[in-house]
Structures are given as structure tokens and as C-alpha cells.
């Protein structure tokens, strides 16, 4: 089926809905492969940062500094300035739209401490995270969806994007599968925004939903658009042991501490100033070090998150959901017992490169691909650099989702529809038909399982040449095997086996790009820690990786792009200590 | 341990009517029921169809009828259900395929109660003030994940699919009792109609079904009282 809109937004999480909100006078279609309220934004817990200063002195410039330093200086500094400045108005906008923030006794938005957020350029933790218990993302997603209903946004629920249409040097639409009917649809548009989220399902232990399969990144990558800084993948320090479900950093913001098998609160040994509230890359590395040196609990591969001293009132009122996760999935009572945790795959700092207005740029010279936008986790602005600070993901969604929406509003006013390219549905139809008719005998579940194990073993918190080479060979082999995937369900109605197989193809592309970026970057920076190159190397590596898909299964071509620095001594790259 | 799942199956492309299929899989007592469903799908029968996403009870995708009660498959552990489990699609919704039901009517009911903040005043330069007590007044309703477990458990819905149902009322409550909202009269008028709150017979299935622990029936009663007294400040 063919339909024509001014704007097509793929993804109905925070970024997609925020962008849709900026286009009240345009015809907009929002495609989501799940019902919008199922989007993974809803799983965010701890908060959304803005220097409101409701409880103590704070300034956007401190937030900007923390973001840049937290990202180990791979952040484009003007983007960080926008993030920190615009966050303040964006929070007020969300409050005006109805978001039920926790409140201070005098009725203002309450704020809590969070990892890497400091006062006066690193002196001590600051209360900057605006929150709603430990379900801030849920409240944000609900609020955005409610406002979308109010604005009568047109949703296409349970539509899986398959392909991006490009013609005459411009993006002009999306091809998608209607899951319920199995029909292929073409959405012809002046502008397309990808807000499809991340790809945390590439790792076996993950905080991410089944939906986080890298759809948007892979679709763009297959169309020759580069992916940026894919080696920068965040492993959150506190996932529930083996399950991977997130225990918010908000817990440590309220005072919870990490405890090793010897009963030591070990973070004060590594990071004397911020201790347990050091940024996530650092805390995850410290946990792995404790485990490697035999100080895991009972010699095993986990440590504890200790909330006991917070008391029942704080735990019940401010951290109700995560305590229920611990009770339900591990049978542990956080009020009385420490909770077993391990680092869990969490967030892609990398993604589709964009400028500060969400426009996708396709080379080191920042050349835009007109009509194509990306925002949220799928995008790399780059505002998170080599390591995102907690709470900055929700800030990113609202600030850059909004900017992308506003830019699209201007773009569609000045532009017409570009004609669709010839045979525009062929690529998507061949993808689907191949999977439905293949008799290769291969199992998608087996491939996915092997990929997740390989990534956890070799492309995790610590990396080195040999393991990355191994991962590269494995991913290449799995991509070959993927061509032989055979389905049992050949039907058209709600074929989730087909959906899972298509998504696996996306996930393999993202994994391959990640390994390429990680193998090439011979230094340690932020979340990318190389045992064989343990130091940061600003002379050779203060630059963004651009990864272009090459010919053949797992091949890629790499290029590099300068990091944009601001001429201000405060933000000059220096050693990162907390 | 071995677990046997008896699952109600239906594929409209192939089946004239639903049928029961049995699968036995290896599982650990602390696995989620969702893990067992995935094991079936990934190793025995790829045609088994269900929704799932976050897998830890916050997205609301995998509500289904498990041993006769609406639950999220990702919150129920094998040790909670034992060695023999019956799994069906939720009642009160049209079945699309296997455990997947049509949620569109459910979301249309949600939309009908104006689930968004309604204000007529100019917005202040910063946040609107709201005391912790005022914020607590509508906290329960904000937990709703729109999974449909309450609505699908309600005999009043089974008898009358046009009824607005508990989930929509919970979300109306969330705004009616929000001190910032000025749309109370509009919402109470909608919920005072024939298919509004009065078809609730206080059966409490909804409160039992809610995976978020929302006291659904209590909230519905509060809305009823607000309609009777014409004021949200009545408790």
C-alpha cells in the first residue's frame, strides 16, 4: 500500500514523540513496531538532568562540563552546550505537559544526585536529576504519548521498518511491514526521522528490551550511511545478576554503595571524590577488576549493591520498582539483604551521525543527506562521546528530538516530495520473501544466541586485539549462516518469527560495526577499554570513527572525523579523575 | 525441572477454531514464564505467537491469561505456576493469533477519557507548584502500563465490550485528582454516561490482575464518588 505524508517518524519512544509534537501543522505518520507505550524509553528509571538548582546551586555550564568530561572528551562540545542549556526549558515544558515529577516540600521539582554530575567542575556530587520515583522514563513516555493523543498524531502501530528510500540525493520515504497483516507499505515523505533506539540485545546480559535490535542503524548502514563511534557502547554497572535488568543509578544517587565479596565498599579505593557516583564506564571497570582479582562474592562473577542503610522509607518511596525487581527475579529483599549485580549492556553512545538539528551527516565534512533525520539513542550527535552520563539519555531525547522536529518543520515548508526511486519496494520484498521461502535449515535463535555470547565474552567492558579478532570472525560466520535462516511460520498474519529473523539481520550489522570500530581504535577512552592499549591517546585518537558498510558480509570501510572543541580552557581535554 | 505448557492456539489463516497444544520444556524455577514461551518458540515451534518486549514488567506487552488469571508472562516465575501451566489469550479482546489480541479497541477507550493534562491558564516561566501531598493523591494511577490485564479480567467487559473498562478509568483518575488539571468536569461527564463508571460492579478482578499493584477498584470508586458529589476533593 502507498501513502504520502510530509513527515514519517520511525519509532514512538521519547525522541520520536517529542519530534512529532513540533509538527502540529504537517501531515505526520509515526510508525512503531510496538504500541507506543511499549517503547524502551519507558524502562528508564533514575531521572532526567537539568541544572534547575532547586535544591542547591547549579549551572548549565557545570552540566556541560560534566557531560564533556564524562564522555572522556569525545563529545562535540557545542552539542553539549545545547544539551545542558536546553535541558532546563525542556524540563519545564515536560512539567507543563503533565509529567508527574516528585516534588520538594515547597512544591518544586525534586532533584537527586547521579553519577558524574558535579558542582563547580568536579568538586562534589550535585542534585541535578529530576525524577519520578524510579520510573522517570515511564512517566516521560506516558506524558509524551498522552500529548500525542491530544494533538491527534497519526500512529501506525506494529509496523516494522524495513528500508529507507533515497532518490536524487534525498531521502524520500520508508518501506515497512505491517506485522498484523504481513502487507508491505510504502510511506512517501519529504522528511524521515529515525528514532528507533539502540541495539542492546547484541549482548547476552542486557538491560534492553527484546525490541532493541538496532533497526534504524542497520537500515541506514545498508543504504551507505555511516555509523559513528559504534565501539563506544555503555555497560551499566548495576544489572541484576544473570538477569541483566537494570537497578537504577538513582539507588547510588540516594546513597547505595557497591560491596565486594570481602565486605569492602571498594569504590572509595578507586575514586576518592565521587566514589560510587563516578561515571558508569569507570564503575563497571572497577567491578570487573574486583571480580578478576578474586573479590567477587564467593569467588563468583558478581558483587553487591547495598541499599540496606537507606532504610525502608527511602527504599519504598524513592526506589519501589527496582526493589520489586530484586524481590521478584532474585528473591532478594533489598531492605535487609545486599543485591547481587554485574555490569549489563545498556546504551549505544554511537549511532547515525547527526548535526545539532538532527540532520543526518554522512562524512567527515558534515555533508547532510537532505530529508533524513535521527534522534535519541539511534543517533550520535555526539553529545555522549565515549561514555554517557546517567540521566543524559532522557535529556538527549527531549532536547534533540525537539530540535529535529523543529528543523523538519522548516524543511518541509521549503521542500517538495522527491519522486520515489524505481522499484522502491524490491529490496524490502526480497528480504521478506527470502526469509519466508528459504530452505537453508539454519535457526535464527541459534545465531542470535551465539552472537550474544560472543559479544559478552570479547566485546564487553574490557577488550583486546585477539578477542576482537575472534569476534570479527564469529560475526562474519554468523552473517553467512544468516543467509540460510529457515522459518517454520510461513504465514502472513502476525508472523513474529519473521519479525525476529528480520531484526536479527539488523542486529548482526550493528554488531559488525561495533567490532570494526573497536578493533581499529588502539587506545582506551570512556567505555572503550583496551587491555593492550590502556591509555587514552589524544594525539592520534581524539576523533570520531565513521564506519561505512563494505562489499560482502562483514566488511567495512573506516574514516575519521574531528571532534569539535570550544576555545575555553575549562573544556580542554585533560586527564579524567574523580 | 520439566514444565508442561498447555497453550490455546489459533491461526486465522489455518484454523477454523482455537485448539489446545501441549509443550514440555526444561526450565529453572526462577525462569520467567516468558522464558519458557521463548524456549518453545525458538526450539520447538516457531509459529507460536505472543507479544513481549521489556521482559521485566514495565512495558505491558505480554499480558495473558495464565492458569486462569491475567498476568504478565515476564513477571510470573515458573516456581509460581508449577509444572503444569495453562496459557490463553486474555478474555474480552478479539484474538488475532495465538496469545496476541487486538489492543486497538482498548487504546480507543483510553483515548476517550481525554488522558492528558487539560489546563486553561497561561503556563508559568518555571514549573507549576504541586505539594508532595497533592502529588501523592494521584500516584497510583501513574503506575499504569496499559497492559490490559485489568480490563481483560473484568466480567462486565466480557458481557459488554463497549464498556470503557477499568484501565481507562484508572487513567482518568490520574488526571481528575491531579491538582494541576482543569478538565475534571469534562472527564466526569464522559464517565457519568451509560458506558462510564457505573457498569463497574466492584468485582475486584481488576485489582487482583494489576501487575503494578494498583488498587484499581478503589480508584474506580473514587471516581464514582467524584461524579456523585461533583467534586474531586471529596474522599
mmCIF file of C-alpha atoms in Angstrom, chain A residues 160-365:
data_model
loop_
_atom_site.group_PDB
_atom_site.id
_atom_site.type_symbol
_atom_site.label_atom_id
_atom_site.label_comp_id
_atom_site.label_asym_id
_atom_site.label_seq_id
_atom_site.Cartn_x
_atom_site.Cartn_y
_atom_site.Cartn_z
ATOM 1 C CA UNK A 160 8.329 -2.760 11.272
ATOM 2 C CA UNK A 161 10.543 -0.507 9.122
ATOM 3 C CA UNK A 162 12.496 -2.465 6.510
ATOM 4 C CA UNK A 163 14.125 0.073 4.215
ATOM 5 C CA UNK A 164 14.928 3.747 3.748
ATOM 6 C CA UNK A 165 14.190 5.207 0.329
ATOM 7 C CA UNK A 166 16.745 7.546 -1.252
ATOM 8 C CA UNK A 167 16.398 9.246 -4.628
ATOM 9 C CA UNK A 168 18.056 12.241 -6.325
ATOM 10 C CA UNK A 169 20.367 12.631 -3.346
ATOM 11 C CA UNK A 170 17.486 12.949 -0.889
ATOM 12 C CA UNK A 171 15.655 10.694 1.479
ATOM 13 C CA UNK A 172 12.057 10.325 0.352
ATOM 14 C CA UNK A 173 10.389 7.571 2.334
ATOM 15 C CA UNK A 174 10.283 4.331 4.246
ATOM 16 C CA UNK A 175 9.150 0.828 3.382
ATOM 17 C CA UNK A 176 7.594 -1.073 6.269
ATOM 18 C CA UNK A 177 5.949 -4.377 7.132
ATOM 19 C CA UNK A 178 2.520 -4.287 8.740
ATOM 20 C CA UNK A 179 3.001 -7.060 11.276
ATOM 21 C CA UNK A 180 -0.677 -7.842 11.705
ATOM 22 C CA UNK A 181 -1.350 -8.473 8.005
ATOM 23 C CA UNK A 182 2.056 -9.171 6.506
ATOM 24 C CA UNK A 183 1.490 -6.407 3.936
ATOM 25 C CA UNK A 184 4.316 -4.204 2.678
ATOM 26 C CA UNK A 185 3.638 -0.446 2.817
ATOM 27 C CA UNK A 186 5.417 2.497 1.253
ATOM 28 C CA UNK A 187 5.399 5.775 3.163
ATOM 29 C CA UNK A 188 6.368 8.586 0.811
ATOM 30 C CA UNK A 189 7.618 11.664 2.681
ATOM 31 C CA UNK A 190 9.529 14.902 2.392
ATOM 32 C CA UNK A 191 11.421 14.125 5.577
ATOM 33 C CA UNK A 192 12.083 10.942 7.541
ATOM 34 C CA UNK A 193 13.167 10.808 11.182
ATOM 35 C CA UNK A 194 14.651 7.643 12.650
ATOM 36 C CA UNK A 195 14.075 7.395 16.396
ATOM 37 C CA UNK A 196 14.411 3.642 16.666
ATOM 38 C CA UNK A 197 16.635 3.317 19.730
ATOM 39 C CA UNK A 198 19.594 1.062 20.394
ATOM 40 C CA UNK A 199 20.823 -2.497 19.972
ATOM 41 C CA UNK A 200 21.478 -3.807 23.480
ATOM 42 C CA UNK A 201 20.175 -7.243 22.514
ATOM 43 C CA UNK A 202 23.543 -7.931 20.890
ATOM 44 C CA UNK A 203 24.792 -8.958 24.359
ATOM 45 C CA UNK A 204 23.503 -11.848 26.448
ATOM 46 C CA UNK A 205 23.349 -9.846 29.662
ATOM 47 C CA UNK A 206 21.421 -6.691 28.846
ATOM 48 C CA UNK A 207 19.039 -4.154 30.327
ATOM 49 C CA UNK A 208 17.466 -3.709 26.899
ATOM 50 C CA UNK A 209 14.064 -4.861 25.667
ATOM 51 C CA UNK A 210 13.638 -7.537 23.008
ATOM 52 C CA UNK A 211 12.752 -4.662 20.685
ATOM 53 C CA UNK A 212 16.254 -3.104 20.927
ATOM 54 C CA UNK A 213 17.678 -4.742 17.807
ATOM 55 C CA UNK A 214 19.349 -1.802 16.062
ATOM 56 C CA UNK A 215 16.728 -1.500 13.303
ATOM 57 C CA UNK A 216 17.310 2.121 12.313
ATOM 58 C CA UNK A 217 21.092 1.983 12.460
ATOM 59 C CA UNK A 218 21.213 -1.137 10.296
ATOM 60 C CA UNK A 219 18.705 0.149 7.729
ATOM 61 C CA UNK A 220 20.753 3.342 7.298
ATOM 62 C CA UNK A 221 24.048 1.414 7.263
ATOM 63 C CA UNK A 222 22.786 -0.827 4.469
ATOM 64 C CA UNK A 223 21.959 2.312 2.473
ATOM 65 C CA UNK A 224 25.549 3.544 2.638
ATOM 66 C CA UNK A 225 25.128 5.938 5.554
ATOM 67 C CA UNK A 226 27.969 5.650 8.061
ATOM 68 C CA UNK A 227 27.632 4.716 11.711
ATOM 69 C CA UNK A 228 29.682 6.768 14.149
ATOM 70 C CA UNK A 229 31.610 5.701 17.275
ATOM 71 C CA UNK A 230 29.986 2.279 17.450
ATOM 72 C CA UNK A 231 32.832 0.992 19.641
ATOM 73 C CA UNK A 232 31.519 3.293 22.355
ATOM 74 C CA UNK A 233 28.943 1.072 23.995
ATOM 75 C CA UNK A 234 27.931 1.539 27.623
ATOM 76 C CA UNK A 235 27.795 -1.299 30.136
ATOM 77 C CA UNK A 236 25.763 -0.173 33.125
ATOM 78 C CA UNK A 237 27.457 -1.222 36.378
ATOM 79 C CA UNK A 238 24.380 -2.470 38.189
ATOM 80 C CA UNK A 239 22.340 -5.031 36.294
ATOM 81 C CA UNK A 240 20.627 -7.762 38.286
ATOM 82 C CA UNK A 241 22.997 -10.732 38.344
ATOM 83 C CA UNK A 242 22.427 -13.001 35.322
ATOM 84 C CA UNK A 243 19.069 -11.365 34.518
ATOM 85 C CA UNK A 244 20.561 -8.050 33.355
ATOM 86 C CA UNK A 245 17.535 -5.995 34.441
ATOM 87 C CA UNK A 246 18.645 -2.529 35.432
ATOM 88 C CA UNK A 247 18.959 -1.326 39.017
ATOM 89 C CA UNK A 248 18.958 2.427 38.635
ATOM 90 C CA UNK A 249 21.985 4.563 39.366
ATOM 91 C CA UNK A 250 19.368 6.540 41.302
ATOM 92 C CA UNK A 251 19.934 3.949 44.037
ATOM 93 C CA UNK A 252 23.533 5.140 44.398
ATOM 94 C CA UNK A 253 22.257 8.696 43.991
ATOM 95 C CA UNK A 254 20.236 8.102 47.150
ATOM 96 C CA UNK A 255 23.296 6.642 48.888
ATOM 97 C CA UNK A 256 23.513 2.945 47.983
ATOM 98 C CA UNK A 257 27.055 1.550 47.734
ATOM 99 C CA UNK A 258 28.888 -1.238 45.965
ATOM 100 C CA UNK A 259 30.214 -4.018 48.172
ATOM 101 C CA UNK A 260 32.676 -6.769 47.227
ATOM 102 C CA UNK A 261 32.935 -10.363 48.466
ATOM 103 C CA UNK A 262 35.297 -9.302 51.257
ATOM 104 C CA UNK A 263 32.761 -6.879 52.665
ATOM 105 C CA UNK A 264 34.608 -3.779 51.402
ATOM 106 C CA UNK A 265 32.948 -0.699 49.929
ATOM 107 C CA UNK A 266 35.532 -0.697 47.181
ATOM 108 C CA UNK A 267 34.700 2.391 45.100
ATOM 109 C CA UNK A 268 36.305 4.747 47.630
ATOM 110 C CA UNK A 269 39.602 2.993 46.889
ATOM 111 C CA UNK A 270 39.405 3.869 43.182
ATOM 112 C CA UNK A 271 37.586 7.209 43.060
ATOM 113 C CA UNK A 272 38.094 9.053 46.346
ATOM 114 C CA UNK A 273 35.938 12.095 45.475
ATOM 115 C CA UNK A 274 32.851 10.707 43.746
ATOM 116 C CA UNK A 275 33.190 7.099 44.993
ATOM 117 C CA UNK A 276 30.074 5.152 43.936
ATOM 118 C CA UNK A 277 28.874 8.103 41.872
ATOM 119 C CA UNK A 278 31.764 8.017 39.409
ATOM 120 C CA UNK A 279 30.637 7.661 35.767
ATOM 121 C CA UNK A 280 29.423 4.278 34.577
ATOM 122 C CA UNK A 281 32.387 3.239 32.453
ATOM 123 C CA UNK A 282 34.696 3.657 35.435
ATOM 124 C CA UNK A 283 32.434 1.880 37.921
ATOM 125 C CA UNK A 284 31.921 -1.051 35.538
ATOM 126 C CA UNK A 285 35.683 -1.411 35.101
ATOM 127 C CA UNK A 286 36.203 -1.319 38.870
ATOM 128 C CA UNK A 287 33.626 -4.115 39.329
ATOM 129 C CA UNK A 288 35.332 -6.272 36.691
ATOM 130 C CA UNK A 289 38.711 -5.607 38.371
ATOM 131 C CA UNK A 290 37.365 -6.658 41.774
ATOM 132 C CA UNK A 291 35.988 -9.858 40.258
ATOM 133 C CA UNK A 292 39.204 -10.617 38.344
ATOM 134 C CA UNK A 293 41.281 -10.148 41.477
ATOM 135 C CA UNK A 294 39.145 -12.641 43.367
ATOM 136 C CA UNK A 295 36.989 -10.225 45.351
ATOM 137 C CA UNK A 296 33.673 -11.166 43.749
ATOM 138 C CA UNK A 297 31.084 -12.678 46.048
ATOM 139 C CA UNK A 298 32.061 -16.296 46.880
ATOM 140 C CA UNK A 299 34.692 -16.028 44.151
ATOM 141 C CA UNK A 300 31.973 -15.693 41.535
ATOM 142 C CA UNK A 301 31.464 -13.085 38.835
ATOM 143 C CA UNK A 302 29.309 -10.636 40.739
ATOM 144 C CA UNK A 303 29.392 -8.064 43.560
ATOM 145 C CA UNK A 304 26.673 -6.488 45.687
ATOM 146 C CA UNK A 305 24.689 -3.279 45.555
ATOM 147 C CA UNK A 306 23.977 -2.452 49.188
ATOM 148 C CA UNK A 307 20.866 -0.380 49.932
ATOM 149 C CA UNK A 308 20.279 -1.555 53.497
ATOM 150 C CA UNK A 309 21.449 1.621 55.251
ATOM 151 C CA UNK A 310 18.993 3.770 53.225
ATOM 152 C CA UNK A 311 16.169 2.486 55.371
ATOM 153 C CA UNK A 312 12.761 1.184 54.437
ATOM 154 C CA UNK A 313 11.158 4.608 53.911
ATOM 155 C CA UNK A 314 13.621 5.854 51.262
ATOM 156 C CA UNK A 315 13.670 2.476 49.515
ATOM 157 C CA UNK A 316 9.882 2.188 49.414
ATOM 158 C CA UNK A 317 9.182 5.771 48.404
ATOM 159 C CA UNK A 318 12.018 6.540 46.017
ATOM 160 C CA UNK A 319 13.109 3.162 44.633
ATOM 161 C CA UNK A 320 9.980 0.989 44.612
ATOM 162 C CA UNK A 321 10.337 -0.614 41.186
ATOM 163 C CA UNK A 322 13.949 -1.728 41.387
ATOM 164 C CA UNK A 323 13.396 -3.274 44.817
ATOM 165 C CA UNK A 324 10.498 -5.207 43.347
ATOM 166 C CA UNK A 325 12.747 -6.417 40.503
ATOM 167 C CA UNK A 326 15.245 -7.745 43.078
ATOM 168 C CA UNK A 327 12.492 -9.446 45.045
ATOM 169 C CA UNK A 328 10.762 -10.945 42.031
ATOM 170 C CA UNK A 329 13.682 -12.088 39.908
ATOM 171 C CA UNK A 330 16.344 -12.906 42.514
ATOM 172 C CA UNK A 331 14.245 -13.496 45.610
ATOM 173 C CA UNK A 332 16.375 -10.918 47.465
ATOM 174 C CA UNK A 333 14.883 -8.401 49.926
ATOM 175 C CA UNK A 334 16.877 -5.165 49.401
ATOM 176 C CA UNK A 335 15.735 -3.696 52.720
ATOM 177 C CA UNK A 336 17.584 -6.482 54.551
ATOM 178 C CA UNK A 337 19.977 -8.042 52.022
ATOM 179 C CA UNK A 338 22.540 -6.718 49.532
ATOM 180 C CA UNK A 339 21.589 -7.317 45.897
ATOM 181 C CA UNK A 340 23.834 -9.345 43.520
ATOM 182 C CA UNK A 341 24.738 -7.259 40.460
ATOM 183 C CA UNK A 342 27.012 -7.311 37.411
ATOM 184 C CA UNK A 343 27.604 -4.903 34.508
ATOM 185 C CA UNK A 344 24.886 -5.157 31.847
ATOM 186 C CA UNK A 345 24.749 -3.954 28.226
ATOM 187 C CA UNK A 346 22.835 -0.709 28.311
ATOM 188 C CA UNK A 347 23.312 2.124 25.830
ATOM 189 C CA UNK A 348 24.867 2.972 22.455
ATOM 190 C CA UNK A 349 26.778 6.242 22.548
ATOM 191 C CA UNK A 350 27.362 5.722 18.826
ATOM 192 C CA UNK A 351 24.851 5.624 16.011
ATOM 193 C CA UNK A 352 23.771 7.533 12.927
ATOM 194 C CA UNK A 353 25.814 10.762 12.827
ATOM 195 C CA UNK A 354 23.787 13.972 13.012
ATOM 196 C CA UNK A 355 24.340 17.678 13.436
ATOM 197 C CA UNK A 356 22.770 19.691 16.249
ATOM 198 C CA UNK A 357 19.433 19.865 14.392
ATOM 199 C CA UNK A 358 19.123 16.124 13.991
ATOM 200 C CA UNK A 359 20.109 16.232 10.320
ATOM 201 C CA UNK A 360 21.993 13.099 9.323
ATOM 202 C CA UNK A 361 25.501 13.860 8.075
ATOM 203 C CA UNK A 362 27.335 11.307 6.001
ATOM 204 C CA UNK A 363 31.031 12.166 6.039
ATOM 205 C CA UNK A 364 33.883 13.872 7.875
ATOM 206 C CA UNK A 365 32.952 17.196 6.227
#
